[in-house]
Short mmCIF file of C-alpha atoms in Angstrom, two decimals:
data_model
loop_
_atom_site.label_atom_id
_atom_site.label_comp_id
_atom_site.label_asym_id
_atom_site.label_seq_id
_atom_site.Cartn_x
_atom_site.Cartn_y
_atom_site.Cartn_z
CA MET A 287 37.63 -39.75 -113.75
CA GLN A 288 34.41 -41.11 -111.79
CA GLU A 289 36.21 -40.75 -108.85
CA PHE A 290 37.61 -37.37 -109.32
CA ILE A 291 34.60 -36.72 -110.07
CA ASP A 292 32.10 -37.72 -107.02
CA GLN A 293 36.04 -35.93 -105.35
CA LEU A 294 34.85 -32.92 -106.16
CA PRO A 295 32.56 -31.33 -104.39
CA ARG A 296 34.79 -31.65 -101.17
CA LEU A 297 37.66 -30.76 -103.34
CA ALA A 298 36.19 -27.32 -104.17
CA LYS A 299 34.63 -26.41 -100.81
CA ASP A 300 38.30 -27.57 -99.83
CA LYS A 301 39.74 -24.54 -102.11
CA HIS A 302 36.28 -22.50 -102.41
CA ASN A 303 37.56 -19.16 -99.90
CA GLU A 304 41.10 -19.77 -102.20
CA ASN A 305 40.18 -19.33 -105.25
CA LYS A 306 37.52 -16.55 -104.02
CA LYS A 307 40.56 -15.00 -102.36
CA PHE A 308 42.17 -15.63 -106.11
CA PHE A 309 39.53 -13.85 -107.56
CA ALA A 310 38.95 -11.08 -106.35
CA ARG A 311 42.69 -10.39 -106.80
CA LEU A 312 41.53 -9.96 -110.17
CA LYS A 313 38.72 -8.27 -110.10
CA LYS A 314 41.24 -5.74 -108.62
CA LYS A 315 44.27 -6.42 -111.42
CA THR A 316 43.49 -7.75 -113.92
CA PRO A 317 46.27 -9.37 -115.81
CA LYS A 318 46.97 -7.93 -119.03
CA ARG A 319 46.92 -11.54 -120.76
CA LEU A 320 44.22 -12.91 -118.01
CA ASP A 321 41.81 -13.40 -121.52
CA HIS A 322 44.85 -15.24 -123.58
CA ILE A 323 46.26 -17.53 -120.65
CA MET A 324 42.34 -18.65 -119.50
CA GLN A 325 42.12 -19.83 -123.76
CA GLU A 326 45.23 -21.17 -123.53
CA LEU A 327 44.49 -23.26 -120.05
CA HIS A 328 40.84 -23.28 -121.78
CA GLU A 329 42.32 -25.32 -124.74
CA ASN A 330 44.88 -27.53 -123.30
CA GLU A 331 43.23 -29.00 -120.64
CA PHE A 332 39.80 -30.34 -123.84
CA GLU A 333 42.06 -31.04 -124.86
CA ARG A 334 43.12 -33.54 -122.46
CA THR A 335 39.05 -33.24 -121.66
CA ASP A 336 36.81 -35.82 -122.57
CA CYS A 337 32.72 -34.13 -122.02
CA LEU A 338 31.38 -37.67 -122.62
CA THR A 339 32.94 -39.32 -119.93
CA CYS A 340 32.05 -37.44 -117.85
CA ALA A 341 28.41 -35.60 -118.62
CA ASN A 342 28.57 -34.08 -114.78
CA CYS A 343 26.95 -30.50 -115.62
CA CYS A 344 23.64 -32.56 -118.23
CA LYS A 345 23.23 -34.57 -114.89
CA THR A 346 23.60 -32.50 -111.17
CA THR A 347 22.45 -29.26 -113.13
CA GLY A 348 19.94 -27.51 -115.26
CA PRO A 349 21.23 -24.86 -118.08
CA LEU A 350 18.88 -21.42 -118.18
CA PHE A 351 17.26 -21.18 -121.40
CA THR A 352 16.87 -18.51 -122.96
CA ASP A 353 14.13 -16.91 -125.58
CA LYS A 354 16.65 -17.46 -128.14
CA ASP A 355 16.74 -21.51 -126.87
CA VAL A 356 13.55 -22.15 -126.60
CA GLU A 357 12.31 -20.79 -129.89
CA ARG A 358 15.84 -22.78 -131.39
CA ILE A 359 14.68 -25.93 -129.94
CA SER A 360 11.36 -25.53 -130.25
CA LYS A 361 11.52 -25.64 -133.81
CA PHE A 362 13.98 -28.47 -133.67
CA PHE A 363 11.21 -30.38 -132.22
CA LYS A 364 8.61 -28.49 -134.96
CA ILE A 365 6.25 -27.16 -132.02
CA LYS A 366 5.28 -23.96 -130.99
CA PRO A 367 7.06 -22.37 -128.20
CA GLN A 368 5.04 -22.57 -125.44
CA LYS A 369 4.27 -26.32 -125.84
CA PHE A 370 8.30 -26.80 -125.30
CA GLU A 371 7.93 -24.32 -121.94
CA GLU A 372 5.12 -26.36 -120.36
CA GLN A 373 6.78 -29.56 -121.56
CA TYR A 374 10.00 -29.41 -120.18
CA LEU A 375 10.50 -25.94 -118.25
CA ARG A 376 9.61 -23.64 -115.08
CA ARG A 377 10.54 -20.39 -113.92
CA ASP A 378 12.67 -20.50 -110.44
CA GLU A 379 12.76 -18.15 -108.03
CA GLU A 380 14.34 -15.61 -110.22
CA GLY A 381 11.98 -15.94 -112.66
CA ASP A 382 14.37 -17.86 -114.76
CA LEU A 383 13.73 -20.28 -117.21
CA VAL A 384 15.05 -23.62 -116.19
CA LEU A 385 14.38 -27.56 -116.39
CA GLN A 386 11.61 -29.40 -115.19
CA GLN A 387 14.02 -31.24 -113.67
CA VAL A 388 17.78 -32.91 -113.33
CA PRO A 389 19.35 -34.58 -115.19
CA CYS A 390 18.86 -32.91 -118.48
CA THR A 391 15.96 -34.24 -120.27
CA PHE A 392 18.12 -34.70 -122.68
CA LEU A 393 20.98 -36.26 -122.48
CA GLY A 394 21.26 -39.64 -123.35
CA ALA A 395 22.48 -42.92 -121.70
CA ASP A 396 25.60 -42.00 -122.86
CA ASN A 397 26.37 -38.85 -122.06
CA TYR A 398 25.36 -37.50 -125.51
CA CYS A 399 22.54 -34.64 -125.72
CA SER A 400 20.25 -35.69 -128.17
CA ILE A 401 19.56 -31.77 -128.86
CA TYR A 402 23.62 -30.92 -129.51
CA GLU A 403 22.67 -28.80 -132.19
CA VAL A 404 20.43 -26.22 -130.94
CA ARG A 405 21.83 -27.01 -127.25
CA PRO A 406 20.65 -23.95 -124.63
CA LYS A 407 23.78 -21.43 -125.35
CA ALA A 408 24.25 -21.02 -121.82
CA CYS A 409 25.17 -25.50 -123.08
CA HIS A 410 27.57 -24.15 -125.67
CA GLU A 411 29.29 -21.41 -123.17
CA PHE A 412 30.18 -24.19 -120.20
CA PRO A 413 32.15 -24.58 -118.10
CA HIS A 414 32.94 -21.08 -119.41
CA THR A 415 36.26 -20.66 -118.86
CA ASP A 416 37.47 -19.45 -122.24
CA ARG A 417 35.08 -16.82 -122.20
CA LYS A 418 36.63 -13.16 -122.48
CA LYS A 419 36.85 -11.05 -119.64
CA PHE A 420 36.50 -13.93 -117.70
CA GLN A 421 37.61 -11.82 -113.90
CA GLN A 422 34.49 -10.26 -114.26
CA ILE A 423 32.21 -14.04 -113.86
CA SER A 424 34.02 -15.54 -110.88
CA HIS A 425 31.31 -15.50 -109.27
CA LEU A 426 30.56 -18.72 -111.43
CA THR A 427 33.80 -19.95 -111.92
CA LEU A 428 33.22 -20.79 -108.28
CA LYS A 429 29.97 -22.90 -109.19
CA ASN A 430 32.21 -24.75 -111.66
CA VAL A 431 34.45 -25.88 -110.30
CA ALA A 432 32.80 -28.12 -108.08
CA ILE A 433 30.19 -29.72 -110.85
CA CYS A 434 33.17 -29.42 -114.13
CA PRO A 435 36.67 -31.41 -112.98
CA ALA A 436 38.16 -28.74 -116.71
CA ALA A 437 37.14 -26.08 -114.56
CA TYR A 438 38.54 -26.80 -111.87
CA ASN A 439 42.18 -27.97 -112.87
CA ILE A 440 42.06 -25.03 -115.53
CA VAL A 441 41.15 -22.55 -112.24
CA GLU A 442 43.79 -24.61 -110.53
CA LYS A 443 46.27 -24.25 -113.22
CA MET A 444 45.66 -20.66 -113.14
CA LYS A 445 46.92 -19.74 -109.62
CA THR A 446 49.05 -21.37 -110.51
CA ALA A 447 51.07 -19.76 -114.40
CA LEU A 448 49.35 -15.91 -113.24
#
């Protein structure tokens, strides 16, 4: 698995133009059952994929934190939201709240998340391959295939299925 994870950025780069064209076609003419197909591909892939053997998303990128995420997680830690932000987050170039550092502060050596029950919405939904109106987030998927082996596999299978 680690070998595939290490190759993922190069594989994604090699497929970038192909994937970009594919997603452009999807936006122009969305298949009627795309959400259903994506849900099925997502479920099938995650029956085979164990995120705990990978955790590449947590090791290489950080999620966006919404105000609701900050409220929920700070409550979990029994600290004020402002204190949570000061301790763990920063504002990026676009003004979004993100982690001060990667890998994620909450990721353990065993790839378990110490705040899993209250993790940010972005983490909960990652890699977003089962999202409704999937074709609208193709820009995000193009990034995620370079990070997540499951997302890469799902997109490759989706190109074959469609």
